[in-house]
Coordinates of C-alpha atoms in Angstrom, one line a residue:
M1 CA 10.8 -15.9 -24.9
S2 CA 13.6 -13.3 -23.9
F3 CA 12.8 -9.1 -23.8
T4 CA 14.9 -6.8 -24.4
Q5 CA 16.6 -4.1 -22.2
E6 CA 14.5 -1.3 -23.1
N7 CA 11.5 -3.2 -22.3
F8 CA 13.1 -4.8 -18.9
N9 CA 13.9 -1.1 -17.7
K10 CA 10.4 -0.3 -18.9
L11 CA 9.1 -3.4 -16.3
G12 CA 11.4 -1.8 -14.0
M13 CA 9.4 1.7 -14.0
S14 CA 6.0 0.4 -14.0
L15 CA 7.3 -1.8 -10.9
L16 CA 8.7 1.5 -9.6
R17 CA 5.1 3.7 -9.8
S18 CA 3.4 0.4 -8.8
F19 CA 5.3 0.5 -5.4
A20 CA 5.4 5.0 -5.2
Q21 CA 1.6 5.0 -5.5
Q22 CA 1.3 2.7 -2.4
I23 CA 1.9 6.3 -0.1
G24 CA -1.4 8.2 0.6
L25 CA -4.7 7.3 0.4
R26 CA -5.8 6.1 -3.0
I27 CA -9.8 6.8 -4.3
I28 CA -10.6 3.6 -6.5
D29 CA -13.7 4.4 -7.4
S30 CA -16.2 7.6 -7.4
D31 CA -19.2 8.5 -8.6
S32 CA -22.4 10.1 -7.3
N33 CA -23.5 7.0 -4.9
N34 CA -20.4 5.3 -4.2
L35 CA -16.8 6.5 -2.4
K36 CA -14.2 3.6 -2.3
L37 CA -11.3 4.2 -0.8
E38 CA -7.8 2.6 -0.3
A39 CA -4.6 2.8 1.9
D40 CA -1.5 0.1 2.4
A41 CA -1.4 0.7 6.4
T42 CA 2.0 -0.2 7.9
M43 CA 5.5 0.5 6.8
P44 CA 6.9 -1.7 5.7
S45 CA 3.7 -2.2 3.2
R46 CA 3.2 -4.9 0.8
G47 CA 5.4 -3.5 -1.7
I48 CA 8.3 -3.8 -0.1
G49 CA 7.5 -7.6 0.5
R50 CA 7.3 -7.9 -3.0
W51 CA 10.1 -6.5 -3.8
I52 CA 12.2 -8.3 -1.6
I53 CA 10.9 -11.3 -3.1
L54 CA 11.5 -10.1 -6.8
L55 CA 15.1 -9.3 -6.5
S56 CA 16.1 -12.8 -4.4
L57 CA 14.7 -14.9 -6.6
L58 CA 16.0 -12.7 -9.6
P59 CA 18.9 -15.5 -10.9
F60 CA 15.8 -17.4 -11.7
Y61 CA 14.2 -15.4 -13.9
S62 CA 17.0 -13.3 -15.1
D63 CA 17.8 -15.5 -18.6
F64 CA 14.2 -14.2 -19.4
I65 CA 14.6 -10.7 -18.9
V66 CA 18.2 -10.2 -20.7
E67 CA 19.1 -10.6 -24.5
P68 CA 21.4 -13.6 -24.9
G69 CA 25.4 -11.8 -25.2
N70 CA 24.4 -8.4 -23.3
M71 CA 27.0 -7.3 -20.6
S72 CA 24.5 -6.6 -18.3
P73 CA 25.2 -7.3 -14.6
L74 CA 22.8 -9.8 -14.5
N75 CA 24.3 -11.9 -17.1
G76 CA 27.6 -14.3 -15.6
Y77 CA 27.1 -13.8 -11.8
D78 CA 28.1 -16.6 -10.2
F79 CA 27.6 -16.2 -6.8
F80 CA 23.8 -16.2 -7.5
N81 CA 24.1 -18.4 -10.6
H82 CA 26.1 -21.4 -8.5
L83 CA 24.1 -24.2 -7.4
G84 CA 25.5 -23.9 -4.3
A85 CA 23.3 -20.8 -3.6
I86 CA 20.1 -21.9 -4.2
P87 CA 19.1 -22.6 -0.2
F88 CA 20.6 -18.9 -0.3
R89 CA 18.5 -17.4 -2.0
L90 CA 15.3 -18.9 -1.0
C91 CA 16.5 -17.8 2.6
L92 CA 16.3 -14.4 0.9
T93 CA 12.8 -14.4 0.5
L94 CA 11.9 -15.3 3.7
P95 CA 11.9 -11.7 4.9
G96 CA 10.0 -10.8 1.8
L97 CA 6.8 -13.6 2.6
W98 CA 7.0 -12.4 6.4
I99 CA 6.4 -8.7 5.0
L100 CA 4.0 -9.6 2.6
L101 CA 1.8 -12.2 4.4
F102 CA 2.2 -11.0 8.5
Y103 CA 3.0 -7.6 8.3
G104 CA 1.8 -5.7 5.1
K105 CA -1.4 -4.6 6.3
V106 CA -4.3 -2.4 3.4
T107 CA -7.6 -0.7 4.4
R108 CA -10.8 -0.3 2.5
C109 CA -13.2 2.1 3.2
V110 CA -16.4 2.0 1.1
F111 CA -18.9 4.7 1.4
D112 CA -22.5 3.6 -0.6
K113 CA -25.7 6.6 -0.8
E114 CA -27.1 4.0 -2.5
N115 CA -27.9 1.2 0.2
K116 CA -26.8 3.7 2.9
T117 CA -24.3 2.1 4.2
F118 CA -20.4 2.3 5.0
S119 CA -17.3 -0.4 5.7
V120 CA -13.9 -0.4 6.7
E121 CA -12.2 -3.5 5.7
N122 CA -8.0 -4.1 7.1
K123 CA -6.8 -7.2 5.8
S124 CA -3.7 -8.7 4.9
Y125 CA -3.1 -12.1 3.8
I126 CA -3.9 -14.5 6.8
S127 CA -6.8 -11.7 8.9
N128 CA -9.5 -9.7 7.3
Q129 CA -11.5 -7.5 10.0
K130 CA -15.0 -5.0 8.9
V131 CA -16.5 -3.0 10.3
K132 CA -20.2 -2.0 8.5
G133 CA -22.1 0.7 9.4
N134 CA -25.3 2.9 8.4
L135 CA -24.3 6.5 6.4
E136 CA -26.9 8.4 8.4
D137 CA -24.9 7.2 11.6
I138 CA -21.8 9.4 10.9
S139 CA -22.2 12.5 12.3
A140 CA -18.2 14.1 11.8
I141 CA -14.9 13.5 10.3
E142 CA -11.7 13.8 12.2
V143 CA -8.6 13.1 10.2
T144 CA -5.2 13.7 12.1
Q145 CA -1.6 12.5 12.1
I146 CA -0.1 9.6 14.5
E147 CA 3.0 8.5 15.7
K148 CA 3.0 4.7 14.5
P149 CA 6.5 2.2 14.7
A150 CA 8.2 2.4 11.0
W151 CA 10.7 1.3 10.2
N152 CA 13.5 3.4 9.0
L153 CA 14.9 0.9 7.1
F154 CA 11.9 1.1 4.6
R155 CA 11.8 5.1 4.5
G156 CA 10.2 4.9 8.1
S157 CA 12.2 8.5 9.0
I158 CA 10.4 10.1 6.0
N159 CA 7.1 8.7 5.9
T160 CA 4.2 8.7 8.7
H161 CA 0.6 7.7 9.7
I162 CA -2.4 9.6 9.4
Q163 CA -5.7 8.0 11.0
V164 CA -9.0 8.6 10.3
N165 CA -11.5 8.9 12.4
M166 CA -15.4 8.5 11.7
M167 CA -17.3 10.0 14.3
R168 CA -20.5 8.1 15.1
N169 CA -24.4 9.6 16.7
S170 CA -23.8 6.7 19.7
G171 CA -20.7 7.9 20.9
E172 CA -18.7 5.3 19.4
T173 CA -15.4 5.6 16.8
V174 CA -15.3 3.6 12.9
S175 CA -10.9 4.8 12.5
F176 CA -8.6 3.7 9.9
I177 CA -4.6 4.6 9.1
Y178 CA -2.7 5.1 5.7
I179 CA 0.8 5.9 5.2
E180 CA 1.8 9.4 4.1
Q181 CA 4.9 11.7 3.5
K182 CA 5.7 14.0 6.6
N183 CA 6.5 16.4 4.0
R184 CA 2.7 16.3 2.3
V185 CA 0.8 15.7 6.3
E186 CA -1.1 18.7 5.6
S187 CA -2.0 18.7 2.6
S188 CA -3.0 14.9 2.9
I189 CA -5.5 15.4 5.5
L190 CA -6.9 18.7 4.1
K191 CA -7.9 16.3 1.1
T192 CA -9.0 13.2 2.7
R193 CA -11.4 15.4 5.1
N194 CA -12.9 17.3 2.2
T195 CA -12.9 14.5 -0.2
I196 CA -15.1 12.2 2.5
T197 CA -17.1 14.9 4.2
E198 CA -17.9 16.2 0.9
F199 CA -19.3 13.1 -0.1
L200 CA -21.0 12.6 3.1
G201 CA -22.5 16.3 3.0
L202 CA -21.1 16.9 6.5
S203 CA -19.1 20.3 7.2
S204 CA -15.9 20.4 7.9
D205 CA -13.8 22.0 10.4
S206 CA -12.0 24.3 7.4
D207 CA -15.8 25.2 7.1
N208 CA -15.4 26.5 10.8

């Protein structure tokens, strides 16, 4: 079964939107008792790894996304369709796999009023770190921009990192990081701080 070019274009736009949503802190669930936040914590992110793999393996599935007889550049691309190029194509997927498995990290932060707990989880496909605590132990929220290494090749020159610090009564700090566009830093910091402090019933810096 072959997709039409229109369906292929729709698929491409869907993938682009999916990648665009990797920037910024996302609210994945919110009600009166629960707040779940998720964000990519590194550049390049998992989305970049997926795109590299998808494009590197394009010749393997191009026949299924282009109509027969269509003059698309995907048809008749002899270099990629030549059997001798299979090892080369597979090698192209290695950077994507490396980013996907070893570099791209996702942070998930969950606040649960019903159980009076919070958790911060930093995970990739090969590692998982999780910190849990009591909601009542959080005394303040601090959100700041920080400088971390980023690959300019993957939009590192126009994106930056924002760190969320949850101050505990014990004096310890639980933190997580997310990616944001540099031209949206101030609004993102304000939105993130207000979202968390309002849910927890804490005062924010903007109240002072």
